[in-house]
Coordinates of C-alpha atoms in Angstrom, one line a residue:
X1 CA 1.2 -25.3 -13.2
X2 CA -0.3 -23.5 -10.1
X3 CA 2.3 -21.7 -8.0
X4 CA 3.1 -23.5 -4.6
X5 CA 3.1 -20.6 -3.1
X6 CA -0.2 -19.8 -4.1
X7 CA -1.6 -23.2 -3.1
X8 CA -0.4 -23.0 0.4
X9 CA -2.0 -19.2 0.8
X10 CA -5.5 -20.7 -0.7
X11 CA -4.7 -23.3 1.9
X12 CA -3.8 -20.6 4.7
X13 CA -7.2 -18.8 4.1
X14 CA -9.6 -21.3 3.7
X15 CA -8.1 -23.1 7.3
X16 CA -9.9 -21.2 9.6
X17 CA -13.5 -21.8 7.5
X18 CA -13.0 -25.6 7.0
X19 CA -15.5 -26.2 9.9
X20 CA -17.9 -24.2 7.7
X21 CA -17.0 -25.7 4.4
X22 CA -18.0 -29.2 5.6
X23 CA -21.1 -28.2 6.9
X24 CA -22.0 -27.3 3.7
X25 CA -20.8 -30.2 2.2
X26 CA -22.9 -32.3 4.4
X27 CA -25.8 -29.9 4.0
X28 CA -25.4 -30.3 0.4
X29 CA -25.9 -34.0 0.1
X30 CA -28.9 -34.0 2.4
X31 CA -30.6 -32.1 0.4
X32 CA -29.7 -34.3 -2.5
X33 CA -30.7 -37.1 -1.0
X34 CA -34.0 -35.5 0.4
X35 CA -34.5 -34.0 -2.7
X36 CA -34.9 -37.5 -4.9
X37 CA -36.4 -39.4 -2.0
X38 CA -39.4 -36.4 -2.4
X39 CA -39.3 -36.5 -5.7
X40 CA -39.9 -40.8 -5.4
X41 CA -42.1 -40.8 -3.0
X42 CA -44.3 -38.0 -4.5
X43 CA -44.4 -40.2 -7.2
X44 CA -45.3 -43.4 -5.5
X45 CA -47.5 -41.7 -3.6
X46 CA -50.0 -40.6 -6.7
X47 CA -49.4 -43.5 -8.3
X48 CA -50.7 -45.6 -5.1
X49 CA -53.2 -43.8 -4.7
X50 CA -54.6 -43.4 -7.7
X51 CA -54.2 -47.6 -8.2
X52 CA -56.3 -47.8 -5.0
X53 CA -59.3 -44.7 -5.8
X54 CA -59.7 -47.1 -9.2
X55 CA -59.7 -50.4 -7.4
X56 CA -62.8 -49.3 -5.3
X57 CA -63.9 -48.2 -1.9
X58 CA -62.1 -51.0 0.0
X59 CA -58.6 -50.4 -1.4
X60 CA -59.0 -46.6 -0.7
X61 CA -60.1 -47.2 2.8
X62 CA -57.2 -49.9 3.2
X63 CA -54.4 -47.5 1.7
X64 CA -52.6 -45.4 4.1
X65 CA -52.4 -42.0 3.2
X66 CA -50.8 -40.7 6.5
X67 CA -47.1 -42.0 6.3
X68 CA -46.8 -41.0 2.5
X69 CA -47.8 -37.5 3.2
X70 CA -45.7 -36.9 6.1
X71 CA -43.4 -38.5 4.9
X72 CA -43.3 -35.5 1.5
X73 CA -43.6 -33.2 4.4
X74 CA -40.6 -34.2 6.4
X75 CA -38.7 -34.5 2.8
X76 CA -39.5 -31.0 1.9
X77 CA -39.0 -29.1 4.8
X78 CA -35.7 -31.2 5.5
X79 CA -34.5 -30.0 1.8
X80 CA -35.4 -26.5 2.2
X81 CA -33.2 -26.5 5.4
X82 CA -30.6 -28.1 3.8
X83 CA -30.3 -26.6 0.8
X84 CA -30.4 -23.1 3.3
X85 CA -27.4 -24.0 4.8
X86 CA -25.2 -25.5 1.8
X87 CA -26.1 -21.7 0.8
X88 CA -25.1 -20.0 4.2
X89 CA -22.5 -22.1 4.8
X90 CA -21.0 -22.8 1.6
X91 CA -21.0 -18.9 0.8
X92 CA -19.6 -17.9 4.2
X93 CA -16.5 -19.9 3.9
X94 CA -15.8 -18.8 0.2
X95 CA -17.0 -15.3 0.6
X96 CA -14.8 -15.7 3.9
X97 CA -11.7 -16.8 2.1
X98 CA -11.7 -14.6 -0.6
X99 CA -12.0 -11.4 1.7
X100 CA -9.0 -12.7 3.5
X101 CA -7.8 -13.7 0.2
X102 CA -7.5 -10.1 -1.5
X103 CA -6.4 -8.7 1.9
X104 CA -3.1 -11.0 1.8
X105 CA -3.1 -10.4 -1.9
X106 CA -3.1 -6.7 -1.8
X107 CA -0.7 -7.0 0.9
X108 CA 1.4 -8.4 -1.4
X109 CA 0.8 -5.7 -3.6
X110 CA 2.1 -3.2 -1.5
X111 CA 5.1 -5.2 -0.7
X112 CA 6.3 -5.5 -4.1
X113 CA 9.3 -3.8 -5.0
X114 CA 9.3 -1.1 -7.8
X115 CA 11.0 -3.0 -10.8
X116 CA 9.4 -6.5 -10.0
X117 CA 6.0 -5.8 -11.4
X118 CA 5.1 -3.5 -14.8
X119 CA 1.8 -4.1 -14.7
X120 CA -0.4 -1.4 -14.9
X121 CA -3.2 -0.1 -12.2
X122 CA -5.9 -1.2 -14.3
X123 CA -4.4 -5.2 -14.6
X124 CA -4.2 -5.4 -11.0
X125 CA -7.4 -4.0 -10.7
X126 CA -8.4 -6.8 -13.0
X127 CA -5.9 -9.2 -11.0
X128 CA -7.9 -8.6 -7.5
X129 CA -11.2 -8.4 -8.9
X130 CA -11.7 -10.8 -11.8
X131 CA -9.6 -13.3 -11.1
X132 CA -10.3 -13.9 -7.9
X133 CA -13.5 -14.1 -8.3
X134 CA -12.8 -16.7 -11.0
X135 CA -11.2 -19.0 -8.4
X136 CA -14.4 -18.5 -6.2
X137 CA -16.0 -21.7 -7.9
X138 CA -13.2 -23.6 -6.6
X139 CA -15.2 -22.8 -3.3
X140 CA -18.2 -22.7 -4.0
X141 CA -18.7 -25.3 -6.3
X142 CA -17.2 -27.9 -3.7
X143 CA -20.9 -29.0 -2.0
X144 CA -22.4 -28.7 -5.7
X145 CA -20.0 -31.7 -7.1
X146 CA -19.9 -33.8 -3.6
X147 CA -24.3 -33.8 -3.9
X148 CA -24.2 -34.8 -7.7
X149 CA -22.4 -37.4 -7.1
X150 CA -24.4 -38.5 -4.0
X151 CA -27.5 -37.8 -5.8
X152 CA -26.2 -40.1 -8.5
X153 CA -25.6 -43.2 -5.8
X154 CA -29.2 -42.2 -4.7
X155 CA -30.6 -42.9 -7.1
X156 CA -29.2 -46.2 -8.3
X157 CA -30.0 -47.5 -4.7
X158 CA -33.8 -46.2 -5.5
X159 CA -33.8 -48.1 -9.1
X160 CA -33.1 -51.7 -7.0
X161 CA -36.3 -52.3 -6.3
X162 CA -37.3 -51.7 -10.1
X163 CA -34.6 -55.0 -10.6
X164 CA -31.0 -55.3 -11.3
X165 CA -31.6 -54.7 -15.2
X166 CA -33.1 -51.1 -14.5
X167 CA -30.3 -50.5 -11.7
X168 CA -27.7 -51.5 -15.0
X169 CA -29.1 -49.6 -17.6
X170 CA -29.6 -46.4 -14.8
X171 CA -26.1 -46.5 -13.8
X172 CA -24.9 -47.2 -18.1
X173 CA -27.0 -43.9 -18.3
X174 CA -24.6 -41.9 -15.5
X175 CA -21.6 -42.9 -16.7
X176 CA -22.3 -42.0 -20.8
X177 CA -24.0 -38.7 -19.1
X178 CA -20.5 -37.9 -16.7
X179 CA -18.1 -38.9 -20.0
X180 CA -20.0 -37.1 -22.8
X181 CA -21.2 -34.0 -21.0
X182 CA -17.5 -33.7 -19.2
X183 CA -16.0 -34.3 -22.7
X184 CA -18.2 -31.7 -24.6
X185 CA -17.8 -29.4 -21.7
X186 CA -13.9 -29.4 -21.9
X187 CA -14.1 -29.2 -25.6
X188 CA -17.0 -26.1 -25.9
X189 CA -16.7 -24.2 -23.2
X190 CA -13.0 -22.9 -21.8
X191 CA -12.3 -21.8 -25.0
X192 CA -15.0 -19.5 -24.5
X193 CA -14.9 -19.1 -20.9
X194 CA -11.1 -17.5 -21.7
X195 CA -12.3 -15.2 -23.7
X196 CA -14.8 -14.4 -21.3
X197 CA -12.2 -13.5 -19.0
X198 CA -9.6 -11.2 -20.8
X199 CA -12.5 -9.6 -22.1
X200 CA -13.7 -8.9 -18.8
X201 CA -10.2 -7.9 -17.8
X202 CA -9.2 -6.1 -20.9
X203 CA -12.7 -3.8 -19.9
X204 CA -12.4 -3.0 -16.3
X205 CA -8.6 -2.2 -17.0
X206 CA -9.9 0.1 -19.9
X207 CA -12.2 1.6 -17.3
X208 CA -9.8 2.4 -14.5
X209 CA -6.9 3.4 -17.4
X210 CA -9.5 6.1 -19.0
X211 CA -10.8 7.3 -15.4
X212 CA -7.3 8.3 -14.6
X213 CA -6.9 10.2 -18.0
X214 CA -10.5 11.3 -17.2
X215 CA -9.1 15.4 -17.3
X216 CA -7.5 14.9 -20.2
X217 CA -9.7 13.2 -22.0
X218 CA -12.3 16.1 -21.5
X219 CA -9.6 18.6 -22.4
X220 CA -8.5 17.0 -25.9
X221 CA -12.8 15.9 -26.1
X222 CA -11.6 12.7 -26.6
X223 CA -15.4 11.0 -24.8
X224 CA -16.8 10.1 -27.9
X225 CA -13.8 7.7 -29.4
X226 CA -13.1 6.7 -25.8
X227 CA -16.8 5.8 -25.2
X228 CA -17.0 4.2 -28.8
X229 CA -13.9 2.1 -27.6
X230 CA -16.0 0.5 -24.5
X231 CA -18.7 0.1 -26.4
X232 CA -16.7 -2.3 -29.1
X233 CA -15.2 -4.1 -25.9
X234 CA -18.4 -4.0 -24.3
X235 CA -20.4 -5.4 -27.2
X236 CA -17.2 -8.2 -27.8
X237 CA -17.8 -9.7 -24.1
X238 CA -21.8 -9.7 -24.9
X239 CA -21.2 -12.1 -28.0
X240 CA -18.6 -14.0 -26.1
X241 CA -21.0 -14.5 -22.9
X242 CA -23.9 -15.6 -25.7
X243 CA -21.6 -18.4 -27.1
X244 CA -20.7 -19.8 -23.5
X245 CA -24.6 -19.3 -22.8
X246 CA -25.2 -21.3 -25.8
X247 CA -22.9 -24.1 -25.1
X248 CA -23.9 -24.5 -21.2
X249 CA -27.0 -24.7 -22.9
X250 CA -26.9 -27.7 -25.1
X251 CA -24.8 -28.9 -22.5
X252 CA -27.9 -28.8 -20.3
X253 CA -30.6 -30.2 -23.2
X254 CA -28.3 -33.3 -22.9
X255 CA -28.4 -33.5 -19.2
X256 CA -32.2 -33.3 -19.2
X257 CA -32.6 -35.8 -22.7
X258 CA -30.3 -38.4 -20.6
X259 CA -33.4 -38.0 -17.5
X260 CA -35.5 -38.7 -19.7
X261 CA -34.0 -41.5 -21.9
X262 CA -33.0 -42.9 -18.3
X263 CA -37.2 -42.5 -16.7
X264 CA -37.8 -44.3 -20.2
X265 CA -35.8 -46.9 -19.1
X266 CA -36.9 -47.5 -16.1
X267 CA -40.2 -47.9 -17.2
X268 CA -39.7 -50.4 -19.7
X269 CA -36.9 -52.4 -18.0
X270 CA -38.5 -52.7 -14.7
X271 CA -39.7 -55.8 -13.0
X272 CA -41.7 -53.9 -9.6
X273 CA -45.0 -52.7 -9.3
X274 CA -46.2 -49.4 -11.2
X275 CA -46.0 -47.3 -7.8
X276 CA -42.7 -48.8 -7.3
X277 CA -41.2 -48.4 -11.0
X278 CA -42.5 -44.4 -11.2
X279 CA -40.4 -44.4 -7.7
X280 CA -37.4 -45.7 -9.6
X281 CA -38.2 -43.8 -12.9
X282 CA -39.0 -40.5 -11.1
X283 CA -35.7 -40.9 -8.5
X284 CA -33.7 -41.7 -11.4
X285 CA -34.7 -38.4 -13.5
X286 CA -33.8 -36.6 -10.1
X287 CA -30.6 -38.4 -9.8
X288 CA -29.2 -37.1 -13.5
X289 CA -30.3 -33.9 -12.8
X290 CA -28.1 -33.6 -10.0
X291 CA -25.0 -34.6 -12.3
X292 CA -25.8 -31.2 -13.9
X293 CA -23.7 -29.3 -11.5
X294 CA -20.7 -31.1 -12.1
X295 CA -21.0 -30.9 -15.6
X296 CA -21.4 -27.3 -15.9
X297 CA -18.3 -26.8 -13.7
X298 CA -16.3 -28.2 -15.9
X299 CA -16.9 -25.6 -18.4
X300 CA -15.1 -23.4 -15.3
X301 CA -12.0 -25.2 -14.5
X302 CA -10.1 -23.4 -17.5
X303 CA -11.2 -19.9 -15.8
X304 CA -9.7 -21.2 -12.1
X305 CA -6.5 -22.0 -14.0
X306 CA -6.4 -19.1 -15.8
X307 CA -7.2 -17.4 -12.8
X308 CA -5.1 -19.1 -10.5
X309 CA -1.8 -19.0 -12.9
X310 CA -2.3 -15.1 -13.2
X311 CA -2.3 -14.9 -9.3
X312 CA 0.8 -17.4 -9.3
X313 CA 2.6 -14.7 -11.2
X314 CA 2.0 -12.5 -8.9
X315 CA 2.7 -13.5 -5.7
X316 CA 5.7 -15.8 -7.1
X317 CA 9.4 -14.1 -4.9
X318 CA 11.8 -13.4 -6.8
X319 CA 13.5 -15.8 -6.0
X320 CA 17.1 -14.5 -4.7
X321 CA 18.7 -16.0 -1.6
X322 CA 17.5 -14.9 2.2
X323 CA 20.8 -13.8 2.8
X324 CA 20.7 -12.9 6.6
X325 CA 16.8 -12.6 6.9
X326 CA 17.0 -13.7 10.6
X327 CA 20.1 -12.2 11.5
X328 CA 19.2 -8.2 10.6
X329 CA 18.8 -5.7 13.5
X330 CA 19.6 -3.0 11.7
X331 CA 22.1 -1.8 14.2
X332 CA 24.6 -0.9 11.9
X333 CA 23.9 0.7 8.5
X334 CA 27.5 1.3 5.9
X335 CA 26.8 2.9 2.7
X336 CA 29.8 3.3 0.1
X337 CA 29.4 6.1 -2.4
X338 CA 32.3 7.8 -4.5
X339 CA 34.6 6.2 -2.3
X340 CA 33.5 7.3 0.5
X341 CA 32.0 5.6 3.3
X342 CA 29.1 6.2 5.9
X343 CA 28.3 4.5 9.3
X344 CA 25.1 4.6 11.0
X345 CA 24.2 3.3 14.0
X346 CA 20.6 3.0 15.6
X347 CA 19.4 6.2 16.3
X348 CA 21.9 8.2 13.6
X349 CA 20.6 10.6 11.2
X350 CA 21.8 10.6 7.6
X351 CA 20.5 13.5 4.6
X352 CA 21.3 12.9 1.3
X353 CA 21.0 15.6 -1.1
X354 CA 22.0 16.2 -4.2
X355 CA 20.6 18.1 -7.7
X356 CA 17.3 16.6 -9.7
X357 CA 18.1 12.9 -11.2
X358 CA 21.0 12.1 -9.0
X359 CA 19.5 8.9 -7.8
X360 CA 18.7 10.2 -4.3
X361 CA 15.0 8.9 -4.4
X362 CA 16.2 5.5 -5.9
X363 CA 18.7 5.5 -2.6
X364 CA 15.9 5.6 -0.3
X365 CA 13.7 2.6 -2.1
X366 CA 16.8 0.3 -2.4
X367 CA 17.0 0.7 1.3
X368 CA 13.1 0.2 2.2
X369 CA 13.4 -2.9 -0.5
X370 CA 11.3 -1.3 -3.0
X371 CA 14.2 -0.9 -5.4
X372 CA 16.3 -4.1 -6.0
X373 CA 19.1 -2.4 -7.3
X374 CA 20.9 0.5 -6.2
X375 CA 23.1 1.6 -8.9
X376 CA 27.0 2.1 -7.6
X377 CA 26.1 2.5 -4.1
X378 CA 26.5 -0.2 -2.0
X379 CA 24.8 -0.6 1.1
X380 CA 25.6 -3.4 4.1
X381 CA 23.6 -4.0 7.0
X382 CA 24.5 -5.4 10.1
X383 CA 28.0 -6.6 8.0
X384 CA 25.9 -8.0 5.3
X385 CA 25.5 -6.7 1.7
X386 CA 21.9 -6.2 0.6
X387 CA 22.1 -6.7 -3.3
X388 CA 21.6 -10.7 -2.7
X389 CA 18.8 -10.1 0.4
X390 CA 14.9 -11.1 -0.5
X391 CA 13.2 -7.5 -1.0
X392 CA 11.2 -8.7 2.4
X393 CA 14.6 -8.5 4.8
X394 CA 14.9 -4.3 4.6
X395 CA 11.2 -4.0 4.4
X396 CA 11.2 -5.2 8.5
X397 CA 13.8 -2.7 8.8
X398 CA 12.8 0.6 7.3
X399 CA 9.7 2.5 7.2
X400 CA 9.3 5.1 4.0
X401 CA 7.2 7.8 3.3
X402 CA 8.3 8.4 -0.4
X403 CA 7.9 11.8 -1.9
X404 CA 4.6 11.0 -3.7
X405 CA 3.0 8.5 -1.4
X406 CA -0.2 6.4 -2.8
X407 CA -3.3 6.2 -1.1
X408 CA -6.0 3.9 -0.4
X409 CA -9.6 5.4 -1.7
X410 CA -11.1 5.0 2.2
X411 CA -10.7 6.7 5.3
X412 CA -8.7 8.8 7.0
X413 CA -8.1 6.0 9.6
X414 CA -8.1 2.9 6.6
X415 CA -4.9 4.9 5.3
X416 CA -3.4 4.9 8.6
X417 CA -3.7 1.4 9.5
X418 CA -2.3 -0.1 6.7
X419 CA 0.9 0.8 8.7
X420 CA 0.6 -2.2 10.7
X421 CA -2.5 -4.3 12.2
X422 CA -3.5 -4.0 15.7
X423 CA -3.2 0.0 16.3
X424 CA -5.1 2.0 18.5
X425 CA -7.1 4.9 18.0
X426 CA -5.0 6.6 20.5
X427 CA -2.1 5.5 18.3
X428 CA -3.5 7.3 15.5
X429 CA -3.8 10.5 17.1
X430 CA -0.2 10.2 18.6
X431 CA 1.2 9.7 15.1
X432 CA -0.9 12.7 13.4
X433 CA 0.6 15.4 15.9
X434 CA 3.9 14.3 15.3
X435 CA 3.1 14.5 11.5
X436 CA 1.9 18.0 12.1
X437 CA -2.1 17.0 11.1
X438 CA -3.8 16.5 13.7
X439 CA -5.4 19.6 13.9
X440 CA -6.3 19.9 10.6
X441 CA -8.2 16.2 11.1
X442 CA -9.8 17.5 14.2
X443 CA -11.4 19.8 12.3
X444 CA -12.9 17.6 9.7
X445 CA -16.7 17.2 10.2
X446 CA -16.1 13.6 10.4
X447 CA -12.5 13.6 11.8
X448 CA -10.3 10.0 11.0
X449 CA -13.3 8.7 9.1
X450 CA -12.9 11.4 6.5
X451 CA -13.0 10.2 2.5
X452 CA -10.1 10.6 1.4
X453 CA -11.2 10.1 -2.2
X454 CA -9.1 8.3 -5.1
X455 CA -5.5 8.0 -4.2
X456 CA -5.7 11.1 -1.4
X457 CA -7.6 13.4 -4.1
X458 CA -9.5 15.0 -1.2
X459 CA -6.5 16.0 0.6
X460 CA -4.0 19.0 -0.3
X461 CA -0.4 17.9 -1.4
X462 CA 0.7 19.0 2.0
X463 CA -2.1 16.9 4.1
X464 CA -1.0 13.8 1.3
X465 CA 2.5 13.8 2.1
X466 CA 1.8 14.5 6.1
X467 CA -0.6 11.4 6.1
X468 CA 2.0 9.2 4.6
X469 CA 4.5 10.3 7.0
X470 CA 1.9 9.7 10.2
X471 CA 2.0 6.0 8.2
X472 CA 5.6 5.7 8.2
X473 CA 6.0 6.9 11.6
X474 CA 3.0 3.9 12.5
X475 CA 5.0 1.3 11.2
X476 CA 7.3 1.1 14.2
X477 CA 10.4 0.5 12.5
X478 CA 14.0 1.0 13.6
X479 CA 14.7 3.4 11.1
X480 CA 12.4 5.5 9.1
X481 CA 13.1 7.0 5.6
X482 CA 11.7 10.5 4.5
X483 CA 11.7 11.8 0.5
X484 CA 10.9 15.6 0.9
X485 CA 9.4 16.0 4.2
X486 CA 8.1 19.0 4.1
X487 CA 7.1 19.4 0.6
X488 CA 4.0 21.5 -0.2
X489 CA 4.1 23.2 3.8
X490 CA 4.5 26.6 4.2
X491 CA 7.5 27.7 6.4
X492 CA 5.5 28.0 9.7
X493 CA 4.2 25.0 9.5
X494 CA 7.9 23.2 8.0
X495 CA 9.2 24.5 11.7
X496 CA 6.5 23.0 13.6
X497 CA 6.7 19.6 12.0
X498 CA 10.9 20.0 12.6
X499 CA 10.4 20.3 16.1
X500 CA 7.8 17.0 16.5
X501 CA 10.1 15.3 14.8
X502 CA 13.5 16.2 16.6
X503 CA 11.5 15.7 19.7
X504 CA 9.9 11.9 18.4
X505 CA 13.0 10.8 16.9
X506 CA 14.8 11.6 20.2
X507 CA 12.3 9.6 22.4
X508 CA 12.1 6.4 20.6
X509 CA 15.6 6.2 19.2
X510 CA 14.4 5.5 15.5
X511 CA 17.0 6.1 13.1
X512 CA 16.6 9.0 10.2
X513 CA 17.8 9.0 6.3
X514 CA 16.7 11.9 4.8
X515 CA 16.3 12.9 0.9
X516 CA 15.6 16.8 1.1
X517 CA 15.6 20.4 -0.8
X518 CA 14.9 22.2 1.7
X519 CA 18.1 23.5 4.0
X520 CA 15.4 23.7 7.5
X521 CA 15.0 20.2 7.5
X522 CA 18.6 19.5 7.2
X523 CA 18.6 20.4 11.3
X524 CA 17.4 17.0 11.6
X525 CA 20.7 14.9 10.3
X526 CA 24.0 14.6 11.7
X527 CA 25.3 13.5 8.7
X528 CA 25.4 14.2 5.2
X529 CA 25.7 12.4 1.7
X530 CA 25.8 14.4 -1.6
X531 CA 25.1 12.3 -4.5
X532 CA 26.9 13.5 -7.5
X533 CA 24.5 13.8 -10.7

């Protein structure tokens, strides 16, 4: 069953596009209804006319021509409109939705800590690309299913004049169509429509696995198997697509036989004039046709749940108690390690060192909530233990630049403002010179909208780990939390980013814990914690 959690956040992002998403419904079935009033008239129209060339020159100078034909002409222009905006509207609130969708999705992404998610990059790839597009019919699809339906009522009012017996049989002809084509649907196609799916998944995660081995794959020439590999996934999602083709296709053949079983009908069952019973017939044909779209989204609905239950998983908390969410300042910091004990206050500096593996960089995540345990330290904030606190209670707290810091494949500036929304450029600027990279941006041809490339590749290990400390020092948070600094900077520039930093950390008061190798940065701290190995 669908995640709550995820059903209020499809809620959350569709709210502000609601307006648009009726429009399109009501757009929608206009153009339904304009479409089998054409479609009758058209019909009534030829039919009257011919009637009234054979009956002579009298009857065609009696018939009225004028009406009819602007009438088709009102009818089609009026369709074409509407069936414009069902496309601009309907596809500007899902398109809408989703964008804000994957934003809030990735944002939960990034906000997971460490040890609650093992998937790989190439199933979240999968996660924020396929499946999200999956659940885009539950958007999209909306107008489609309100006009069949309306189409459907259309049409029966259309058959009255044709008598009550063809109005009957029309509307015996809907329901067998809705029962057996929704019944067939459910049984052929999810099945297939699954498959569909992982092996869309299973591909684009094979994709972005084997790009990341991409070196070593050319160094071991590995291309061929690997290649030979994509092409057996690749040729497995072709055969798979074929059998849903297939099925939506029979599926349709019975759609159109019902039309015409239903004009047949008509034809025979009706009591009206022949102008009036190809009306009925021809409105009637229209009116199944319509039903079509419902029917082939049922073939869909497995997808959206698979979709949707994947995306549950992911976004579901972990469901531990908010033990003091509201109440943490992060005034007052006690960490208990070997029996010994540390107090920070707002504004304190702390550096932990210690030898390779003794759990300093694990330390720092439990602390920014990326980590949800700590091993035998123990850490209270503000009085309160952290073990029990939601993951999202230090993350307001603490802002990390972690010794290998992941970066988005944009800009300069996109990397920058994932810190928190609603920075300024000038902001930017002041958070590079403190990070010691300004310069070194200024002199980029294209300065903050540099390419960064895939995860930072573009950028030294030096210009990397500055970056995601201007991030850190962006966020705005009472304390901030720095894994090797000064990693990968020669010694001139080590001092110069020392200084900025003395000098910011004095003018806004933020606090400091610092993990460390190098003895020049250990300036910074007035404390210090050495974890045993």
């Amino acid at each position: 069953m669908t995640n709550d959690k995820l059903e209020a956040l499809l809620e959350d992002v569709a709210r502000p596009y609601r307006s648009a998403t009726r429009l399109a419904m009501l757009c929608a079935a206009c153009a339904a209804i304009a479409g089998i009033l054409l479609l009758g008239l058209a019909g009534w129209f030829i039919t009257g006319a011919a009637l009234a060339g054979a009956a002579g020159i009298a009857a065609i100078q009696a018939f009225n021509y004028l009406l009819p034909s602007a009438g088709i002409r009102l009818l089609a222009i009026g369709r074409t409109i509407t069936r414009y905006g069902e496309r601009l509207y309907g596809h500007k609130a899902a398109l809408s939705a989703l964008a804000l969708f994957r934003v809030r999705l990735f944002e939960t992404l990034l906000a997971k800590p460490a040890t609650d998610d093992a998937r790989g990059a190439g199933d979240l790839a999968a996660l924020l690309i396929q499946d999200v597009d999956a659940i885009e019919d539950r958007f999209v699809r909306a107008p489609g299913n309100l006009a069949a339906f309306v189409g459907g009522g259309t049409a029966m009012v259309l058959t009255i004049p044709a008598g009550v017996t063809a109005m009957c049989a029309l509307a015996a002809t809907i329901v067998t169509v809705l029962v057996l084509a929704r019944m067939l649907a459910h049984r052929w196609l999810p099945t297939r429509a699954l498959r569909i799916q992982n092996d869309i998944a299973t591909l684009k995660q094979l994709f972005v696995e084997y790009a990341a081995a991409s070196p070593e794959i050319a160094a071991y020439a590995l291309a061929r198997p690997v290649e030979a590999l994509l092409q057996a996934q690749a040729a497995r999602l072709d055969f798979h697509r074929t059998a849903f083709a297939r099925a939506e296709a029979a599926l349709a053949a019975i759609v159109t036989g019902a039309g015409s079983l239903a004009m047949a009908a008509i034809l025979g069952l009706s009591t009206a004039t022949l102008p009036m019973t190809l009306l009925a017939a021809l409105a009637a044909a229209a009116g199944i046709e319509a039903l079509g779209a419902t029917v082939r989204s049922s073939g869909r609905e497995a997808v959206i749940a698979a979709g949707l239950d994947r995306l549950a998983a992911l976004i579901s908390a972990p469901g531990r108690p908010a033990t003091g969410f509201c109440k943490l300042t992060g005034g007052q910091i006690r960490i208990t390690c070997d029996d010994q004990a540390y107090s920070l206050r707002r504004g304190d500096r702390l550096a932990i060192t210690g030898c390779s593996g003794s759990g300093k960089t694990s330390l720092l995540e439990y602390l920014a909530g990326q980590r949800s345990t700590g091993g035998e330290v123990e850490i209270e904030i503000d009085g309160l233990a952290i073990a029990p606190m939601v993951s999202e209670a230090r993350r307001a707290l603490f802002a990390l630049s972690p010794q290998s810091a992941l970066m988005l494949a944009g800009t300069i500036e996109d990397n920058l403002r994932l810190a928190r929304p609603g920075l300024t450029e000038e902001g930017l600027w002041d958070a590079l010179e403190v990070a010691c990279l300004a310069q070194d941006v200024r002199a980029m041809p294209e300065g903050l909208a540099t390419w960064t490339g895939d995860g930072g590749a573009r950028l030294s290990g030096g210009q990397r780990k500055r970056l995601s400390l201007a991030r850190a020092i962006l966020a705005g948070r009472p304390w901030l939390l720095l894994d090797e600094p000064s990693e990968g900077l020669d010694p001139k520039t080590e001092a110069l980013l020392l200084t900025k930093l003395e000098t910011w950390l004095t003018q806004t008061g933020t606090g400091l814990v610092l993990v460390t190798h190098r003895s020049a940065m250990l300036s910074l701290a007035d404390q210090r914690l050495t974890l045993a190995s």
